[in-house]
Tab-separated table of C-alpha atoms in Angstrom:
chain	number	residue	atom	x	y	z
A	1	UNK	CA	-79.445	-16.377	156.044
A	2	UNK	CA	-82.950	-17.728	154.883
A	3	UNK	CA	-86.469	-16.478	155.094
A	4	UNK	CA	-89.823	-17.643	154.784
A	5	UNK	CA	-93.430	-17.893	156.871
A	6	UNK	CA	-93.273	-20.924	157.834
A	7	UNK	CA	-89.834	-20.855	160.152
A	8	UNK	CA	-90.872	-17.697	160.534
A	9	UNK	CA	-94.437	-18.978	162.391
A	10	UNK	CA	-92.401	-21.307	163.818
A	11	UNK	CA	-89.622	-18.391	165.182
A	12	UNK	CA	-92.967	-16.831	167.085
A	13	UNK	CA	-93.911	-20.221	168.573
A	14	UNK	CA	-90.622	-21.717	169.264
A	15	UNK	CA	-89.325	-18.704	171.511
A	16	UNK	CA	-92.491	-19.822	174.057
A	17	UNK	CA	-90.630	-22.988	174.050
A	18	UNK	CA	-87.670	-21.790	174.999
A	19	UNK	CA	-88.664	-20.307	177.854
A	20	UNK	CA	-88.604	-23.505	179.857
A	21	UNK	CA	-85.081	-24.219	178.476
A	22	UNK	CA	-83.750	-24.129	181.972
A	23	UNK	CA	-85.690	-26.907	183.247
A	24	UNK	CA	-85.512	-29.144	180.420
A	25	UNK	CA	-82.765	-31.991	180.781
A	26	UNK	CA	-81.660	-33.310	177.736
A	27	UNK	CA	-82.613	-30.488	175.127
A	28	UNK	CA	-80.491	-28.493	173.086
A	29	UNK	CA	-81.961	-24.740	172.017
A	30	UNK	CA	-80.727	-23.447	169.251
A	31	UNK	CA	-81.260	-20.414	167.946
A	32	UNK	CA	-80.385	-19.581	164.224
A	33	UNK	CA	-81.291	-17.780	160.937
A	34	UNK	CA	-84.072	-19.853	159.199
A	35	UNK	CA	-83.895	-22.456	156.775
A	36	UNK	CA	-79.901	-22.344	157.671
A	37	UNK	CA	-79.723	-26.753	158.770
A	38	UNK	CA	-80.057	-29.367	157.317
A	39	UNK	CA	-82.891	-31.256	159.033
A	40	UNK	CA	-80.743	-34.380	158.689
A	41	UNK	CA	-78.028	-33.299	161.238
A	42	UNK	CA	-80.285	-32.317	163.315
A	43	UNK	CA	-81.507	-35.882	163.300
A	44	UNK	CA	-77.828	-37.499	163.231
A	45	UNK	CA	-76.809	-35.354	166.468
A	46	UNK	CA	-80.109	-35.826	168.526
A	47	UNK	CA	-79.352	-39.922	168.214
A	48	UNK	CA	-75.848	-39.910	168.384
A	49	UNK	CA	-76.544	-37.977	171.882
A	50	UNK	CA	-80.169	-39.093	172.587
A	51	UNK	CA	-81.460	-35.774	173.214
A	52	UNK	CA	-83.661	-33.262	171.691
A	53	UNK	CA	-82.784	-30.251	169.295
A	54	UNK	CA	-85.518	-27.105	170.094
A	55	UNK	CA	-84.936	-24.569	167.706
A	56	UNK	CA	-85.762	-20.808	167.103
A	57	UNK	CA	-84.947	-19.028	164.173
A	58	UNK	CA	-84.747	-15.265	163.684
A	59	UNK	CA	-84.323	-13.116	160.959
A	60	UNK	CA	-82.020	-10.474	161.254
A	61	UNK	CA	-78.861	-9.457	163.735
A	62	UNK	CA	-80.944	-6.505	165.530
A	63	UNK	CA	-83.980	-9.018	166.225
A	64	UNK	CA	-81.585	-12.101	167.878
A	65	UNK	CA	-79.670	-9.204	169.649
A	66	UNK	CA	-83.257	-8.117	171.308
A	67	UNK	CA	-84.175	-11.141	171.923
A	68	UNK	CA	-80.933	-11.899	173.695
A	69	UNK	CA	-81.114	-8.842	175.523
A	70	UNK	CA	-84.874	-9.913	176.612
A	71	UNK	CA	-83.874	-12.803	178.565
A	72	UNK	CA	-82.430	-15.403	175.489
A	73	UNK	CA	-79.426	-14.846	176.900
A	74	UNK	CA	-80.734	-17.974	179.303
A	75	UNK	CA	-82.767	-19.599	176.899
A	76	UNK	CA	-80.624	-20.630	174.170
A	77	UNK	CA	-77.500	-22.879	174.432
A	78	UNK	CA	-76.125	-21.804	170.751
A	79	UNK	CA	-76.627	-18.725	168.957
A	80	UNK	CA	-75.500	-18.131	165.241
A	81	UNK	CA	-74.670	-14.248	164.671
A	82	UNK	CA	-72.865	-12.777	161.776
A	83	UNK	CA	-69.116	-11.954	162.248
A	84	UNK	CA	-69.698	-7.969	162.774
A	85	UNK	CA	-72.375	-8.455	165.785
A	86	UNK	CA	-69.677	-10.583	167.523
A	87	UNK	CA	-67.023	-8.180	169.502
A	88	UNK	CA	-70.868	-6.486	170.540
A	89	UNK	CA	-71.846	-9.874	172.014
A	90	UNK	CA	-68.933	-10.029	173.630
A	91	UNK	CA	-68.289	-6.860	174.973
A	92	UNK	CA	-71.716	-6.979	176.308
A	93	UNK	CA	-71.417	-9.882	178.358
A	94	UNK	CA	-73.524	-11.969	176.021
A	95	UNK	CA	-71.642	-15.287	175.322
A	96	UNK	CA	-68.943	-17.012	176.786
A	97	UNK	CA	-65.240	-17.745	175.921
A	98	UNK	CA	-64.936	-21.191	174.654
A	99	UNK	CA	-63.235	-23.960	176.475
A	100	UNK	CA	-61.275	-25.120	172.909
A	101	UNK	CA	-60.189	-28.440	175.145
A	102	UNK	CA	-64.040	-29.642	174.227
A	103	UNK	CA	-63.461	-28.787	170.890
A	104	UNK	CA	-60.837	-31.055	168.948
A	105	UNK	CA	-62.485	-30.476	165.530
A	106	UNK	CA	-61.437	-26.853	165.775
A	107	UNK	CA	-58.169	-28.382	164.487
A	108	UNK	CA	-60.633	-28.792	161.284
A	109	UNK	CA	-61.388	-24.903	160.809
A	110	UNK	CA	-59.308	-22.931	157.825
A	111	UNK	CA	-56.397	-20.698	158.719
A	112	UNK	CA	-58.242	-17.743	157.647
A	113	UNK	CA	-60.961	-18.436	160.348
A	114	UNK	CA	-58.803	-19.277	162.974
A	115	UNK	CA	-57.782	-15.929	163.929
A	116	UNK	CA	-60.388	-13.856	162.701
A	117	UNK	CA	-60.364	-10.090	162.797
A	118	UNK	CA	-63.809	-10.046	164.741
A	119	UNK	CA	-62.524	-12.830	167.473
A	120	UNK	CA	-58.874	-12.574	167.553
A	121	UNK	CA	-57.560	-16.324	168.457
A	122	UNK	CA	-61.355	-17.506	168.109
A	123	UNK	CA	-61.935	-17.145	171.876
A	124	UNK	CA	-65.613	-17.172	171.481
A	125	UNK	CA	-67.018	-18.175	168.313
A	126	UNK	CA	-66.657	-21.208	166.210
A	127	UNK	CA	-67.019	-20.594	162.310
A	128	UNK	CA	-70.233	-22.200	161.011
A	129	UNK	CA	-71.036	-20.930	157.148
A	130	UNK	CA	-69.388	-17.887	155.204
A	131	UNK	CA	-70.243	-16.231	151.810
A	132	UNK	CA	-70.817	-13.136	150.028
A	133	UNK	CA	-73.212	-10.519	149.540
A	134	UNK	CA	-73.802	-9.168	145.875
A	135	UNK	CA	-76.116	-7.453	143.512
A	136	UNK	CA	-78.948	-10.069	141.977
A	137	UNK	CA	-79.821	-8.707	138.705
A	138	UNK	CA	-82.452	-9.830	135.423
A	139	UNK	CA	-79.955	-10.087	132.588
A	140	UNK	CA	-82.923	-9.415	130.101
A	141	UNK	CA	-83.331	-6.129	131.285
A	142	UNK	CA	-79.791	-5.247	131.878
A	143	UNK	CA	-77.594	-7.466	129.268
A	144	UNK	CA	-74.566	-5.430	129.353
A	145	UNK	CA	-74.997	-4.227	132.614
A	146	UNK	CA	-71.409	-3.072	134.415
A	147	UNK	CA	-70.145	-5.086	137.266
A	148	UNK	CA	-70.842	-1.827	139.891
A	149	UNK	CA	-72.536	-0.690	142.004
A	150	UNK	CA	-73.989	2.040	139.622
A	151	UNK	CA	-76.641	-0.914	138.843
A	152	UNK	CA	-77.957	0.453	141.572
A	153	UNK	CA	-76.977	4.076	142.462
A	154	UNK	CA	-76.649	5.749	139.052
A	155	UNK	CA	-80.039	6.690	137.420
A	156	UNK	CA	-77.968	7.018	134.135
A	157	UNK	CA	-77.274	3.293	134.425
A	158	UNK	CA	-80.889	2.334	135.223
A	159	UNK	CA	-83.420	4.975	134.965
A	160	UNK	CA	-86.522	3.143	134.639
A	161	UNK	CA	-86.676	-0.609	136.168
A	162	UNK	CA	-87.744	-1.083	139.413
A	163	UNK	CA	-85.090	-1.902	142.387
A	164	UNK	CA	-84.630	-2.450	145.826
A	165	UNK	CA	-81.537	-2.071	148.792
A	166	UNK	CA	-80.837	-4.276	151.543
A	167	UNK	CA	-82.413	-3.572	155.087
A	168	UNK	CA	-79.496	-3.922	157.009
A	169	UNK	CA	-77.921	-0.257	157.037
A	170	UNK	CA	-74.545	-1.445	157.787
A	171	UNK	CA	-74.464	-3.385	154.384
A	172	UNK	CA	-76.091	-0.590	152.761
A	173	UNK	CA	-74.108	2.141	153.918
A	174	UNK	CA	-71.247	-0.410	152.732
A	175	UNK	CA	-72.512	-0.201	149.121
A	176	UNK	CA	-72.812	3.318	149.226
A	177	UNK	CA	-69.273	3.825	150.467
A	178	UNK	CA	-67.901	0.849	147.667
A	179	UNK	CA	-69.591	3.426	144.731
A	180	UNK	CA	-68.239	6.749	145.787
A	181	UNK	CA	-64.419	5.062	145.995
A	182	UNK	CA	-64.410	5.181	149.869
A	183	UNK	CA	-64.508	1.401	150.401
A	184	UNK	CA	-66.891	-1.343	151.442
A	185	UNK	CA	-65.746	-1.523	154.823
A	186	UNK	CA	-65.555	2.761	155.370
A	187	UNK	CA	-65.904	3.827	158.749
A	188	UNK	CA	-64.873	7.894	158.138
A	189	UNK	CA	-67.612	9.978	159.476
A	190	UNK	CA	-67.511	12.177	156.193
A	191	UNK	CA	-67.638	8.963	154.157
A	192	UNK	CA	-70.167	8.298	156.319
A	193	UNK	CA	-72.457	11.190	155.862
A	194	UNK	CA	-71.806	11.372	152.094
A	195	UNK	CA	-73.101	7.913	151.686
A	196	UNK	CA	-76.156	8.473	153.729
A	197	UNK	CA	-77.084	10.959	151.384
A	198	UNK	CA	-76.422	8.819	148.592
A	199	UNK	CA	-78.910	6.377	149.794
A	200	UNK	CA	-81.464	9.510	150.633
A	201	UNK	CA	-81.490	10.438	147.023
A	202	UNK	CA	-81.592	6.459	146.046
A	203	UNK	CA	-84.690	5.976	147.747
A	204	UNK	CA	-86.003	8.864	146.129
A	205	UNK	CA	-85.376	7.351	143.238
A	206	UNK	CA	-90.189	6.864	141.314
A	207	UNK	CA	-88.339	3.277	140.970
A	208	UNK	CA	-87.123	2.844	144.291
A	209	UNK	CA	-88.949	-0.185	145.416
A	210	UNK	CA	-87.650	-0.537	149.370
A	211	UNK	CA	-85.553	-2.296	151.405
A	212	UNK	CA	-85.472	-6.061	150.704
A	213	UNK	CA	-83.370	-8.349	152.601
A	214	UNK	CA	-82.011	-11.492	151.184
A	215	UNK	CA	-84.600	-14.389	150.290
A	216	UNK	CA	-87.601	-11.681	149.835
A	217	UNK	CA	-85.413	-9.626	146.921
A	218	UNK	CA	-85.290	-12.623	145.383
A	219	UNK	CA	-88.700	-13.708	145.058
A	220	UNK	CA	-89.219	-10.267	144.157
A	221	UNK	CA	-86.570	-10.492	141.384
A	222	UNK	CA	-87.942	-14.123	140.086
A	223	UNK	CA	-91.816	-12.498	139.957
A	224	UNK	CA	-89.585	-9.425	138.484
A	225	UNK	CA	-91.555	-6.965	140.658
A	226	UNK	CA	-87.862	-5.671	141.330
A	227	UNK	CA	-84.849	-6.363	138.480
A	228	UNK	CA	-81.839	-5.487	140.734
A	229	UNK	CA	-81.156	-5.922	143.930
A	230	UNK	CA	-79.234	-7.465	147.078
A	231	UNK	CA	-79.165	-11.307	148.723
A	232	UNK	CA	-76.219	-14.176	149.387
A	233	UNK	CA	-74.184	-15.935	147.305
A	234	UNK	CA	-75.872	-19.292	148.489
A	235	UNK	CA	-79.411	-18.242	148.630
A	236	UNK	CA	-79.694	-17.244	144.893
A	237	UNK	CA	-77.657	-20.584	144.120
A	238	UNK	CA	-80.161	-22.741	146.035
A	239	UNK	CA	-83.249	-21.011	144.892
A	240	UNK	CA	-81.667	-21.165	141.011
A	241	UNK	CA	-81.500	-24.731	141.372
A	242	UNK	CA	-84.435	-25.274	142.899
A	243	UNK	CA	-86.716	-23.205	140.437
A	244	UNK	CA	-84.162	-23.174	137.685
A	245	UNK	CA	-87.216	-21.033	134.736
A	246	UNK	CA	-87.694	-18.486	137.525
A	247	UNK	CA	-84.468	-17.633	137.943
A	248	UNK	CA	-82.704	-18.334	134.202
A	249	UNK	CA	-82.596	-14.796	133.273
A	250	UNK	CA	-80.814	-13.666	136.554
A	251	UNK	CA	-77.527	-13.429	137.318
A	252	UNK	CA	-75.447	-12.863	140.509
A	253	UNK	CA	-72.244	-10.116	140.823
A	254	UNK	CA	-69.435	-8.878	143.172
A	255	UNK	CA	-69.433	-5.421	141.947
A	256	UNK	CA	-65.396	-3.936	141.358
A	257	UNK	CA	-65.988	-1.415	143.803
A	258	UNK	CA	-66.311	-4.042	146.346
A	259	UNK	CA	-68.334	-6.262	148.814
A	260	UNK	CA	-69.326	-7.862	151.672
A	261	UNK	CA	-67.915	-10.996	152.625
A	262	UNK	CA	-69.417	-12.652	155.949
A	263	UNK	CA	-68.746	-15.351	158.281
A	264	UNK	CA	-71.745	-16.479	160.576
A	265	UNK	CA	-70.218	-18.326	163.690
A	266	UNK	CA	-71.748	-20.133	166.737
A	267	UNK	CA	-71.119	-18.840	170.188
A	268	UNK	CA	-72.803	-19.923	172.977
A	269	UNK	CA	-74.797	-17.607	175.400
A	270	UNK	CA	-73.319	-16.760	179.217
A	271	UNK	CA	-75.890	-18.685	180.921
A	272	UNK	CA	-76.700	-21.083	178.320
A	273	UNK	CA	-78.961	-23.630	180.200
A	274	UNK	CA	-76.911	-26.758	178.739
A	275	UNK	CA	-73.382	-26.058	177.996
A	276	UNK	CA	-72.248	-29.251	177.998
A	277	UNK	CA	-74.647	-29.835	175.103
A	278	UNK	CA	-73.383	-26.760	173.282
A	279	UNK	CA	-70.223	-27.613	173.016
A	280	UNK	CA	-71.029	-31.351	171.376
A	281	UNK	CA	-72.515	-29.531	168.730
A	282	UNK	CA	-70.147	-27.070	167.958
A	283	UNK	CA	-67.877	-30.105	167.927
A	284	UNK	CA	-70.465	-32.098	165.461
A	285	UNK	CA	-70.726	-29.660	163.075
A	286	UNK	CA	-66.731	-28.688	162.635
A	287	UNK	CA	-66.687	-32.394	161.950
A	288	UNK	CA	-65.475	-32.965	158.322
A	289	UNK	CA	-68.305	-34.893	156.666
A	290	UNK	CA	-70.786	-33.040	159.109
A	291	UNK	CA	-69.328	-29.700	157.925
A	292	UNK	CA	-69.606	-30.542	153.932
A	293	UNK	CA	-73.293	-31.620	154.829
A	294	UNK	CA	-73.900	-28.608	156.074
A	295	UNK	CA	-72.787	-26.618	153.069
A	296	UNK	CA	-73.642	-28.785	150.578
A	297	UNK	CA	-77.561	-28.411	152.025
A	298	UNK	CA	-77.669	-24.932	152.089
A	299	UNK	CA	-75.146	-24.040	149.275
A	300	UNK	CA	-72.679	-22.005	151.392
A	301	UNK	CA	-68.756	-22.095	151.376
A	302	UNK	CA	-67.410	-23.925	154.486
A	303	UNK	CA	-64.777	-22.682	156.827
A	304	UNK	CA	-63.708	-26.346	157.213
A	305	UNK	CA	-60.732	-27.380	155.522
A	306	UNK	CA	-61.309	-31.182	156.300
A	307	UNK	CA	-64.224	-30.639	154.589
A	308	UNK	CA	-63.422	-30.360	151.171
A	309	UNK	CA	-63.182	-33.362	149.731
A	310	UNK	CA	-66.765	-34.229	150.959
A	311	UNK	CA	-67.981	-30.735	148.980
A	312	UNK	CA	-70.551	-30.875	146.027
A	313	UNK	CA	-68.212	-29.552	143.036
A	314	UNK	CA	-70.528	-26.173	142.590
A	315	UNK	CA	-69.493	-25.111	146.413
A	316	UNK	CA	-65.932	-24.854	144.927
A	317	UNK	CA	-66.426	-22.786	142.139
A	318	UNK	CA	-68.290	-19.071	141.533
A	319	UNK	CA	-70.778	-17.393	142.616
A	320	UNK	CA	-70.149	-19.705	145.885
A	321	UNK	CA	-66.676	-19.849	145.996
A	322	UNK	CA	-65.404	-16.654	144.637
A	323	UNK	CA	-63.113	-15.832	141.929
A	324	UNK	CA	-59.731	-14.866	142.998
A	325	UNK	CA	-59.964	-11.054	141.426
A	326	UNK	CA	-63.582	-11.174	143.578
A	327	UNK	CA	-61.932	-12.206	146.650
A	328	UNK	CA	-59.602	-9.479	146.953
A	329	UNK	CA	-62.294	-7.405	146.490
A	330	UNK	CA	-64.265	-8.392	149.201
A	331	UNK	CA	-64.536	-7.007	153.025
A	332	UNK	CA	-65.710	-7.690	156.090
A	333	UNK	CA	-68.705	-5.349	157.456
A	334	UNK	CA	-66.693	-3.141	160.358
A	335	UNK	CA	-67.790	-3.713	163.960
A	336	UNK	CA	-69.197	-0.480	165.108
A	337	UNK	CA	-69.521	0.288	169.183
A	338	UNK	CA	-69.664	3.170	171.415
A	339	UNK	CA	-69.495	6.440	169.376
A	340	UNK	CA	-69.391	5.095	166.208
A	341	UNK	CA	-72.267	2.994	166.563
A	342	UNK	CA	-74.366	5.810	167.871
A	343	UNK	CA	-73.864	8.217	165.126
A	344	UNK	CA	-74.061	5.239	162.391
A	345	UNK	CA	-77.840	4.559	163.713
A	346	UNK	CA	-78.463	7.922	163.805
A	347	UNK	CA	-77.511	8.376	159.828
A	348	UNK	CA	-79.433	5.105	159.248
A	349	UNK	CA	-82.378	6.404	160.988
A	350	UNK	CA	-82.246	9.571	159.114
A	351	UNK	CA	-81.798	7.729	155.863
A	352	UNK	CA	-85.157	5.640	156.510
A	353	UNK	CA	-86.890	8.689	157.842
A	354	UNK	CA	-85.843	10.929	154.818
């Protein structure tokens, strides 16, 4: 779940590529977040299999989901959603159930991801990274801040530094619901409604800054035009370690009330141009040494238990792999549909409105 210009340049020009995915032999389209593989594997699997790896990146759930909807639904032979846009994919008629006979490294994946909530028995999707969402804060400004959400939603707690929320409402709306004691992963309509209006009197807030998602709170935070906000676990690692000064003074936290914990998984689209190919990769990348490449590039935890002695020793300890009083604090962001879904975009519309 990365972000910058470049792939994002890249995202515009690559999708005019993959428009003539069904008549290339040969080529494999992927379509993920950016700055999410190692360039490396890439490399490894397109010589192993003499082929060609196109990919197209996007940059949130909503925007592959349109694009999908828009005809990418023919155009891309693996697609890398987050674990709560998966039963919509599939109820939708947007992937296909996997044929787990050309998969023997499944036998790789972790019990936990085996049988996930989101894709009972793992009929369609293939675990590729998981990790955490959590509140990115300057320690300078806040050096006894609490580990809660009030960082954010009580004025009391910060009255005068500049802050931002996530853009995705689910994960707001999540937040919101953690603070007021209804949990991360509420779903009640009154919860619902009371959080909404939470977030209508955040954004209120003279030092409400906006909605920031991920990698761009975080350059915010390290210029400190914002000092709080929302990203991943494994962004703010690799962007500490890359540009250790900018980021010294800040610190990442699963706040008590609770969080989000994500899986991203690859599925591959109903009329996927080059199945065949889809499924070698899947298979590639559940490989053990593959997998702990994977993570160990982009700093996320891996769902791959035969990857862990091949893991960098920060992937197995905090803020990537989470404390065990953090873990049972953390929940996956519900799957919404029908209904549900309706009225939550219509709260998340009025919240953005308002």
């Amino acid at each position: 779940m990365k972000f910058n210009k470049i792939a994002m340049a890249l995202s515009l020009g690559g999708l005019a590529l993959a428009g003539h995915a069904q008549a290339e032999e040969g080529k494999l389209y992927l379509f993920n977040w950016t700055e999410y593989m190692d360039p490396a594997i890439i490399q490894a699997f397109e010589d192993k299999y003499d082929v060609e790896v196109v990919q197209n990146y996007f940059n949130s759930l909503p925007e592959m989901f349109a694009k999908l909807n828009a005809g990418g639904v023919s155009q891309y032979d693996i697609i890398v959603p987050s674990n709560y846009y998966v039963p919509r994919l599939i109820k939708t008629g947007l992937v296909q159930e996997l044929d787990k006979s050309k998969l023997p490294n499944l036998d790789n994946v972790m019990a936990q991801f085996q049988d996930p909530a989101y894709d009972p028995g793992g009929r369609y999707s293939a675990p590729y990274q998981w990790g955490t969402t959590g509140i990115i804060y300057n320690t300078e400004t806040f050096p006894d801040a609490p580990k809660s959400w009030s960082l954010l939603f009580d004025p009391e707690v910060n009255p005068s530094h500049p802050f931002a929320l996530m853009g995705d409402g689910q994960v707001s709306m999540g937040s919101a619901c953690a603070y007021l004691g209804k949990g991360y992963d509420c779903t009640d309509m009154d919860d619902w409604r009371e959080a909404a209006q939470l977030l209508i009197q955040t954004k209120n807030r003279d030092t409400f800054s906006g909605f920031s998602d991920g990698t761009p709170a975080l350059q915010q935070l390290s210029r400190g035009v914002i000092h709080a906000g929302l990203s991943y676990n494994g962004d703010y690692f690799y962007y500490k370690s890359e540009n250790p000064e900018a980021f010294e003074s800040l610190d990442f936290m699963i706040p008590d009330e609770g969080a989000e914990m994500w899986v991203d998984a690859m599925m591959i689209p109903a009329e996927a141009p080059n199945p065949d190919l889809a499924y070698k990769f899947i298979n590639f990348i559940l490989d053990a040494e593959i997998g702990a490449q994977l993570s160990n590039y982009n700093y996320y935890a891996s769902p791959n238990a035969a990857a862990e002695p091949y893991l960098d020793e920060v992937l197995t300890q905090p803020p990537i792999m989470p404390s065990d009083d953090d873990m049972q604090r953390l929940r996956f962001t519900p799957s919404l549909e029908g209904d549900q879904l309706q009225t939550f975009q219509q709260l998340w519309s009025e919240v953005k409105a308002r």
